[in-house]
Every structure is written in C-alpha cells, then in structure tokens.
Amino acid sequence: MISSLTAGGVTTFLRPTGLSGLQTIAAGMMPRLRSFSSTSVANSGVPKNMNLGWVGIVLFQLIIWYHCIMKFFIASPWKNKTQVEQLTDELEKLGHSAYSYVESGANLLTGKPIEDEMKEFTQALVNWKVDDRIAKIAESEVQAIKDADVVILLLPAGDSSHMEAGVGYGLGKRMVLIGPVEKPEVIYLLFNHVYLDISSFLREFSFVAE
C-alpha cells in the first residue's frame, strides 16, 4: 500500500502485483498532479509560472523505487530453519519483505520464541480440525501467499511446502525453486526460475516485478 499527499488530502492506493502496480499509481497520481499544478498551487499563492517539473521527477522515482520492492513467500520445512533465516535476512537487506515461519509466521500460537512456538504447533496439530490456532496459521499463510509477488520453494521440502507452492502457482504467482533437486517432480517444470542455492538466486534473480 502507498499513500500520496494531494491538495485534497491523502490518497491511498492498494498496490496490485506485477505491472498493474505501475499503472495504478501512475493513473491515480497524474490527474491529481495536473490539478495541483493548475488550481491548488494558484490558490495557495504560489506563482503560476512556477516550474513543477520536480513533481514529475519525484513521482517517476517513487514509481521505480516502489515497483522494485517485492513481497516473497518462502515455503520450506522446519528442518531448513537455518537456510530460511538466511534467505529471509538477505531479502530484507535488499529492501524486500519475506513471509516465513522464522519471522512473519512466528508467534501466531503463543507469542513465544519460534523454537517453543514449533513445539506448540506440533501439539496443536493433534486436534487440527478443531484447534483455532491451526486455523489462524492456515489463514495467515494463505493470505501471505495471496499478497506475495513471488513464491519460493526452498528444498528439501515436504508435502506441506509443496502444497503451499501449488497454491502460489494456482494464484498466478511468480514461482522460484531453490536447492538441489534430490527427488525430481513433474511440477518443478512449472517454476519460472530454478536455482541451485540461495547464493545463485540472490546473484542472478531479477528483482523487478513482472
């Protein structure tokens, strides 16, 4: 979500993923900028011949900057905790956001540290049909996949992580597979990008929403 200051107050735009994000911001901002330059500026006492070229420059830079910020969903099992932490940290250092159980998904059950949280999660799974805590986690993860620009499946991964990746594919998300493929799966052909490890992903991936 992004907010812009206009003559009439603050206008908020919800950013769709992909190219439509640029179109939404530009389409919403330009009429207001034209109105700002022709009416509001005059009414506020600013000289009519004032050069407002800087407004367009700032808007252009804002669009480019905002369009390069991406939301990632990392699907991976608990046994990959160290790798998930590394990938989450690296993405956030680059200015992106990453949903993963080591940070965004933590504290959903008890508010305790993630290690204790996973113990609670394992116990709660016994009554998964009726335990509201499991439903809360499921809702949180599905919403995070919906909000994501990119869904990453970090191998090795089990059935649950593959299902999360499948949800991402079904929603039309940009799909990334990271890790050595020990057990080939037909669905891996559906991924847009495949990388041997986290380092090659960070080095070669184009961090621009498609």
PDB file of C-alpha atoms in Angstrom:
ATOM      1  CA  MET A   1       0.000   0.000   0.000  1.00  0.00           C
ATOM      2  CA  ILE A   2       1.201   3.503  -0.785  1.00  0.00           C
ATOM      3  CA  SER A   3      -0.145   6.926   0.204  1.00  0.00           C
ATOM      4  CA  SER A   4       0.361  10.170  -1.685  1.00  0.00           C
ATOM      5  CA  LEU A   5      -0.201  13.721  -0.489  1.00  0.00           C
ATOM      6  CA  THR A   6      -2.563  15.701  -2.689  1.00  0.00           C
ATOM      7  CA  ALA A   7      -4.216  19.109  -2.468  1.00  0.00           C
ATOM      8  CA  GLY A   8      -7.329  17.477  -1.065  1.00  0.00           C
ATOM      9  CA  GLY A   9      -5.582  15.318   1.500  1.00  0.00           C
ATOM     10  CA  VAL A  10      -4.022  11.869   1.411  1.00  0.00           C
ATOM     11  CA  THR A  11      -4.876   9.448  -1.367  1.00  0.00           C
ATOM     12  CA  THR A  12      -4.168   5.763  -0.752  1.00  0.00           C
ATOM     13  CA  PHE A  13      -3.544   3.187  -3.458  1.00  0.00           C
ATOM     14  CA  LEU A  14      -3.507  -0.557  -2.903  1.00  0.00           C
ATOM     15  CA  ARG A  15      -0.649  -1.968  -4.931  1.00  0.00           C
ATOM     16  CA  PRO A  16      -1.534  -4.947  -7.127  1.00  0.00           C
ATOM     17  CA  THR A  17       1.328  -7.253  -8.027  1.00  0.00           C
ATOM     18  CA  GLY A  18       3.013  -7.110 -11.413  1.00  0.00           C
ATOM     19  CA  LEU A  19       2.917  -4.349 -13.990  1.00  0.00           C
ATOM     20  CA  SER A  20      -0.526  -3.195 -12.887  1.00  0.00           C
ATOM     21  CA  GLY A  21       1.137  -1.689  -9.831  1.00  0.00           C
ATOM     22  CA  LEU A  22       2.802   0.926 -12.026  1.00  0.00           C
ATOM     23  CA  GLN A  23      -0.383   1.580 -13.927  1.00  0.00           C
ATOM     24  CA  THR A  24      -2.419   2.011 -10.748  1.00  0.00           C
ATOM     25  CA  ILE A  25      -0.030   4.502  -9.181  1.00  0.00           C
ATOM     26  CA  ALA A  26       0.515   6.498 -12.362  1.00  0.00           C
ATOM     27  CA  ALA A  27      -3.158   6.590 -13.296  1.00  0.00           C
ATOM     28  CA  GLY A  28      -4.144   7.664  -9.826  1.00  0.00           C
ATOM     29  CA  MET A  29      -1.443  10.275  -9.358  1.00  0.00           C
ATOM     30  CA  MET A  30      -1.208  12.111 -12.678  1.00  0.00           C
ATOM     31  CA  PRO A  31      -4.702  13.711 -12.694  1.00  0.00           C
ATOM     32  CA  ARG A  32      -4.100  14.958  -9.169  1.00  0.00           C
ATOM     33  CA  LEU A  33      -0.708  16.366 -10.103  1.00  0.00           C
ATOM     34  CA  ARG A  34      -2.239  18.226 -13.034  1.00  0.00           C
ATOM     35  CA  SER A  35      -4.953  19.580 -10.749  1.00  0.00           C
ATOM     36  CA  PHE A  36      -2.337  20.528  -8.177  1.00  0.00           C
ATOM     37  CA  SER A  37      -0.304  22.464 -10.734  1.00  0.00           C
ATOM     38  CA  SER A  38      -3.249  24.323 -12.285  1.00  0.00           C
ATOM     39  CA  THR A  39      -5.547  25.132  -9.372  1.00  0.00           C
ATOM     40  CA  SER A  40      -4.274  24.333  -5.912  1.00  0.00           C
ATOM     41  CA  VAL A  41      -0.915  25.990  -6.444  1.00  0.00           C
ATOM     42  CA  ALA A  42      -2.547  29.194  -7.692  1.00  0.00           C
ATOM     43  CA  ASN A  43      -4.987  29.250  -4.793  1.00  0.00           C
ATOM     44  CA  SER A  44      -2.192  28.784  -2.290  1.00  0.00           C
ATOM     45  CA  GLY A  45      -0.294  31.845  -3.523  1.00  0.00           C
ATOM     46  CA  VAL A  46       2.474  30.009  -5.373  1.00  0.00           C
ATOM     47  CA  PRO A  47       3.413  31.825  -8.631  1.00  0.00           C
ATOM     48  CA  LYS A  48       1.536  30.422 -11.621  1.00  0.00           C
ATOM     49  CA  ASN A  49       4.702  30.228 -13.685  1.00  0.00           C
ATOM     50  CA  MET A  50       6.425  28.046 -11.066  1.00  0.00           C
ATOM     51  CA  ASN A  51       8.206  25.086 -12.668  1.00  0.00           C
ATOM     52  CA  LEU A  52       6.623  21.925 -11.314  1.00  0.00           C
ATOM     53  CA  GLY A  53       8.923  19.589 -13.227  1.00  0.00           C
ATOM     54  CA  TRP A  54      10.269  18.313  -9.919  1.00  0.00           C
ATOM     55  CA  VAL A  55       6.860  16.836  -9.167  1.00  0.00           C
ATOM     56  CA  GLY A  56       7.072  14.583 -12.195  1.00  0.00           C
ATOM     57  CA  ILE A  57      10.646  13.627 -11.358  1.00  0.00           C
ATOM     58  CA  VAL A  58       9.740  12.710  -7.794  1.00  0.00           C
ATOM     59  CA  LEU A  59       6.732  10.725  -8.978  1.00  0.00           C
ATOM     60  CA  PHE A  60       8.844   8.843 -11.519  1.00  0.00           C
ATOM     61  CA  GLN A  61      11.467   7.982  -8.907  1.00  0.00           C
ATOM     62  CA  LEU A  62       8.757   6.934  -6.475  1.00  0.00           C
ATOM     63  CA  ILE A  63       7.186   4.607  -9.024  1.00  0.00           C
ATOM     64  CA  ILE A  64      10.505   2.998  -9.929  1.00  0.00           C
ATOM     65  CA  TRP A  65      11.502   2.587  -6.283  1.00  0.00           C
ATOM     66  CA  TYR A  66       8.135   1.206  -5.247  1.00  0.00           C
ATOM     67  CA  HIS A  67       7.911  -1.130  -8.206  1.00  0.00           C
ATOM     68  CA  CYS A  68      11.241  -2.712  -7.230  1.00  0.00           C
ATOM     69  CA  ILE A  69      10.043  -3.615  -3.740  1.00  0.00           C
ATOM     70  CA  MET A  70       8.743  -7.165  -3.794  1.00  0.00           C
ATOM     71  CA  LYS A  71       6.883  -9.452  -1.417  1.00  0.00           C
ATOM     72  CA  PHE A  72       8.170 -13.018  -1.100  1.00  0.00           C
ATOM     73  CA  PHE A  73       6.585 -16.092   0.444  1.00  0.00           C
ATOM     74  CA  ILE A  74       9.079 -18.778   1.475  1.00  0.00           C
ATOM     75  CA  ALA A  75       7.699 -22.316   1.563  1.00  0.00           C
ATOM     76  CA  SER A  76      10.067 -24.646   3.383  1.00  0.00           C
ATOM     77  CA  PRO A  77      10.006 -27.110   6.311  1.00  0.00           C
ATOM     78  CA  TRP A  78      11.280 -26.570   9.842  1.00  0.00           C
ATOM     79  CA  LYS A  79      14.415 -28.659   9.161  1.00  0.00           C
ATOM     80  CA  ASN A  80      15.561 -25.890   6.789  1.00  0.00           C
ATOM     81  CA  LYS A  81      15.372 -23.270   9.553  1.00  0.00           C
ATOM     82  CA  THR A  82      18.948 -22.019   9.055  1.00  0.00           C
ATOM     83  CA  GLN A  83      18.509 -21.615   5.296  1.00  0.00           C
ATOM     84  CA  VAL A  84      15.123 -19.952   5.722  1.00  0.00           C
ATOM     85  CA  GLU A  85      16.633 -17.489   8.192  1.00  0.00           C
ATOM     86  CA  GLN A  86      19.464 -16.733   5.764  1.00  0.00           C
ATOM     87  CA  LEU A  87      17.138 -16.191   2.810  1.00  0.00           C
ATOM     88  CA  THR A  88      14.729 -14.072   4.855  1.00  0.00           C
ATOM     89  CA  ASP A  89      17.561 -11.864   6.117  1.00  0.00           C
ATOM     90  CA  GLU A  90      19.115 -11.429   2.671  1.00  0.00           C
ATOM     91  CA  LEU A  91      15.814 -10.418   1.074  1.00  0.00           C
ATOM     92  CA  GLU A  92      15.103  -7.904   3.822  1.00  0.00           C
ATOM     93  CA  LYS A  93      18.602  -6.433   3.468  1.00  0.00           C
ATOM     94  CA  LEU A  94      17.717  -5.739  -0.168  1.00  0.00           C
ATOM     95  CA  GLY A  95      14.608  -3.864   0.962  1.00  0.00           C
ATOM     96  CA  HIS A  96      12.067  -6.576   0.164  1.00  0.00           C
ATOM     97  CA  SER A  97       9.631  -8.272   2.531  1.00  0.00           C
ATOM     98  CA  ALA A  98       9.608 -12.010   3.136  1.00  0.00           C
ATOM     99  CA  TYR A  99       6.957 -14.102   4.857  1.00  0.00           C
ATOM    100  CA  SER A 100       8.465 -17.156   6.515  1.00  0.00           C
ATOM    101  CA  TYR A 101       7.887 -19.108   9.701  1.00  0.00           C
ATOM    102  CA  VAL A 102      11.113 -17.804  11.254  1.00  0.00           C
ATOM    103  CA  GLU A 103       9.714 -14.287  11.423  1.00  0.00           C
ATOM    104  CA  SER A 104       6.311 -13.428   9.956  1.00  0.00           C
ATOM    105  CA  GLY A 105       4.779 -16.770  10.833  1.00  0.00           C
ATOM    106  CA  ALA A 106       6.204 -16.838  14.335  1.00  0.00           C
ATOM    107  CA  ASN A 107       4.287 -16.001  17.499  1.00  0.00           C
ATOM    108  CA  LEU A 108       0.940 -16.945  15.975  1.00  0.00           C
ATOM    109  CA  LEU A 109       0.194 -19.506  18.654  1.00  0.00           C
ATOM    110  CA  THR A 110       1.701 -18.318  21.916  1.00  0.00           C
ATOM    111  CA  GLY A 111       3.909 -15.302  21.320  1.00  0.00           C
ATOM    112  CA  LYS A 112       6.904 -17.355  22.451  1.00  0.00           C
ATOM    113  CA  PRO A 113      10.258 -17.699  20.615  1.00  0.00           C
ATOM    114  CA  ILE A 114       9.998 -19.685  17.387  1.00  0.00           C
ATOM    115  CA  GLU A 115      11.542 -22.876  18.849  1.00  0.00           C
ATOM    116  CA  ASP A 116       8.887 -23.012  21.578  1.00  0.00           C
ATOM    117  CA  GLU A 117       6.291 -21.992  19.036  1.00  0.00           C
ATOM    118  CA  MET A 118       7.035 -25.025  16.877  1.00  0.00           C
ATOM    119  CA  LYS A 119       6.572 -27.327  19.888  1.00  0.00           C
ATOM    120  CA  GLU A 120       3.156 -25.780  20.495  1.00  0.00           C
ATOM    121  CA  PHE A 121       2.382 -26.147  16.793  1.00  0.00           C
ATOM    122  CA  THR A 122       3.222 -29.867  16.849  1.00  0.00           C
ATOM    123  CA  GLN A 123       0.940 -30.389  19.831  1.00  0.00           C
ATOM    124  CA  ALA A 124      -1.860 -28.336  18.298  1.00  0.00           C
ATOM    125  CA  LEU A 125      -1.756 -30.412  15.107  1.00  0.00           C
ATOM    126  CA  VAL A 126      -3.173 -33.371  17.031  1.00  0.00           C
ATOM    127  CA  ASN A 127      -6.532 -31.586  17.083  1.00  0.00           C
ATOM    128  CA  TRP A 128      -6.075 -29.737  13.800  1.00  0.00           C
ATOM    129  CA  LYS A 129      -9.761 -29.906  12.891  1.00  0.00           C
ATOM    130  CA  VAL A 130     -10.968 -28.021  15.946  1.00  0.00           C
ATOM    131  CA  ASP A 131      -7.937 -26.095  17.227  1.00  0.00           C
ATOM    132  CA  ASP A 132      -8.409 -22.419  16.363  1.00  0.00           C
ATOM    133  CA  ARG A 133      -4.642 -21.874  16.483  1.00  0.00           C
ATOM    134  CA  ILE A 134      -4.115 -24.100  13.459  1.00  0.00           C
ATOM    135  CA  ALA A 135      -6.879 -22.288  11.586  1.00  0.00           C
ATOM    136  CA  LYS A 136      -5.187 -18.984  12.407  1.00  0.00           C
ATOM    137  CA  ILE A 137      -1.886 -20.172  10.953  1.00  0.00           C
ATOM    138  CA  ALA A 138      -3.598 -21.518   7.835  1.00  0.00           C
ATOM    139  CA  GLU A 139      -5.401 -18.222   7.249  1.00  0.00           C
ATOM    140  CA  SER A 140      -2.202 -16.255   7.792  1.00  0.00           C
ATOM    141  CA  GLU A 141      -0.225 -18.351   5.316  1.00  0.00           C
ATOM    142  CA  VAL A 142      -2.888 -18.319   2.614  1.00  0.00           C
ATOM    143  CA  GLN A 143      -3.225 -14.543   2.905  1.00  0.00           C
ATOM    144  CA  ALA A 144       0.555 -14.170   2.708  1.00  0.00           C
ATOM    145  CA  ILE A 145       0.620 -16.222  -0.498  1.00  0.00           C
ATOM    146  CA  LYS A 146      -2.149 -14.062  -1.960  1.00  0.00           C
ATOM    147  CA  ASP A 147      -0.193 -10.915  -1.088  1.00  0.00           C
ATOM    148  CA  ALA A 148       3.123 -12.216  -2.439  1.00  0.00           C
ATOM    149  CA  ASP A 149       4.699 -11.258  -5.753  1.00  0.00           C
ATOM    150  CA  VAL A 150       6.940 -14.331  -5.663  1.00  0.00           C
ATOM    151  CA  VAL A 151       6.563 -17.750  -4.029  1.00  0.00           C
ATOM    152  CA  ILE A 152       9.811 -19.558  -3.243  1.00  0.00           C
ATOM    153  CA  LEU A 153      10.005 -23.302  -2.642  1.00  0.00           C
ATOM    154  CA  LEU A 154      13.234 -23.896  -0.727  1.00  0.00           C
ATOM    155  CA  LEU A 155      14.399 -27.512  -0.972  1.00  0.00           C
ATOM    156  CA  PRO A 156      14.472 -30.055   0.525  1.00  0.00           C
ATOM    157  CA  ALA A 157      10.768 -29.743   1.235  1.00  0.00           C
ATOM    158  CA  GLY A 158       7.861 -31.967   2.170  1.00  0.00           C
ATOM    159  CA  ASP A 159       4.228 -32.236   1.145  1.00  0.00           C
ATOM    160  CA  SER A 160       3.064 -29.159   3.061  1.00  0.00           C
ATOM    161  CA  SER A 161       5.620 -26.859   1.436  1.00  0.00           C
ATOM    162  CA  HIS A 162       4.845 -28.275  -1.997  1.00  0.00           C
ATOM    163  CA  MET A 163       1.149 -27.631  -1.389  1.00  0.00           C
ATOM    164  CA  GLU A 164       1.905 -24.008  -0.469  1.00  0.00           C
ATOM    165  CA  ALA A 165       3.859 -23.677  -3.695  1.00  0.00           C
ATOM    166  CA  GLY A 166       0.915 -25.192  -5.555  1.00  0.00           C
ATOM    167  CA  VAL A 167      -1.392 -22.546  -4.105  1.00  0.00           C
ATOM    168  CA  GLY A 168       1.022 -19.887  -5.329  1.00  0.00           C
ATOM    169  CA  TYR A 169       1.060 -21.364  -8.823  1.00  0.00           C
ATOM    170  CA  GLY A 170      -2.724 -21.541  -8.871  1.00  0.00           C
ATOM    171  CA  LEU A 171      -2.875 -17.850  -7.965  1.00  0.00           C
ATOM    172  CA  GLY A 172      -0.563 -16.981 -10.835  1.00  0.00           C
ATOM    173  CA  LYS A 173       2.428 -16.029  -8.698  1.00  0.00           C
ATOM    174  CA  ARG A 174       5.984 -15.884  -9.999  1.00  0.00           C
ATOM    175  CA  MET A 175       7.499 -19.204  -8.902  1.00  0.00           C
ATOM    176  CA  VAL A 176      11.077 -19.818  -7.766  1.00  0.00           C
ATOM    177  CA  LEU A 177      12.673 -23.162  -6.897  1.00  0.00           C
ATOM    178  CA  ILE A 178      15.868 -23.066  -4.830  1.00  0.00           C
ATOM    179  CA  GLY A 179      18.047 -26.024  -3.872  1.00  0.00           C
ATOM    180  CA  PRO A 180      19.443 -29.258  -5.289  1.00  0.00           C
ATOM    181  CA  VAL A 181      16.694 -31.497  -6.636  1.00  0.00           C
ATOM    182  CA  GLU A 182      17.204 -34.829  -4.890  1.00  0.00           C
ATOM    183  CA  LYS A 183      13.837 -36.239  -5.936  1.00  0.00           C
ATOM    184  CA  PRO A 184      12.658 -34.828  -9.291  1.00  0.00           C
ATOM    185  CA  GLU A 185       8.986 -33.908  -9.526  1.00  0.00           C
ATOM    186  CA  VAL A 186       6.974 -33.139 -12.653  1.00  0.00           C
ATOM    187  CA  ILE A 187       5.639 -29.942 -11.069  1.00  0.00           C
ATOM    188  CA  TYR A 188       9.148 -28.485 -10.965  1.00  0.00           C
ATOM    189  CA  LEU A 189       8.711 -27.758 -14.672  1.00  0.00           C
ATOM    190  CA  LEU A 190       6.044 -25.222 -13.675  1.00  0.00           C
ATOM    191  CA  PHE A 191       8.544 -22.980 -11.879  1.00  0.00           C
ATOM    192  CA  ASN A 192       9.624 -19.808 -13.652  1.00  0.00           C
ATOM    193  CA  HIS A 193      13.105 -19.844 -12.131  1.00  0.00           C
ATOM    194  CA  VAL A 194      15.300 -22.645 -10.768  1.00  0.00           C
ATOM    195  CA  TYR A 195      18.483 -22.069  -8.745  1.00  0.00           C
ATOM    196  CA  LEU A 196      20.967 -24.471  -7.199  1.00  0.00           C
ATOM    197  CA  ASP A 197      21.338 -22.482  -3.991  1.00  0.00           C
ATOM    198  CA  ILE A 198      20.479 -19.213  -2.230  1.00  0.00           C
ATOM    199  CA  SER A 199      23.662 -17.508  -3.401  1.00  0.00           C
ATOM    200  CA  SER A 200      22.934 -18.100  -7.082  1.00  0.00           C
ATOM    201  CA  PHE A 201      19.349 -16.908  -6.585  1.00  0.00           C
ATOM    202  CA  LEU A 202      20.465 -13.645  -4.979  1.00  0.00           C
ATOM    203  CA  ARG A 203      23.077 -13.154  -7.684  1.00  0.00           C
ATOM    204  CA  GLU A 204      21.002 -13.975 -10.769  1.00  0.00           C
ATOM    205  CA  PHE A 205      17.349 -13.252  -9.959  1.00  0.00           C
ATOM    206  CA  SER A 206      15.818 -10.119 -11.485  1.00  0.00           C
ATOM    207  CA  PHE A 207      14.260  -8.240  -8.572  1.00  0.00           C
ATOM    208  CA  VAL A 208      11.679  -6.416 -10.683  1.00  0.00           C
ATOM    209  CA  ALA A 209       8.001  -7.394 -10.604  1.00  0.00           C
ATOM    210  CA  GLU A 210       6.826  -8.879 -13.887  1.00  0.00           C
TER     211      GLU A 210
END
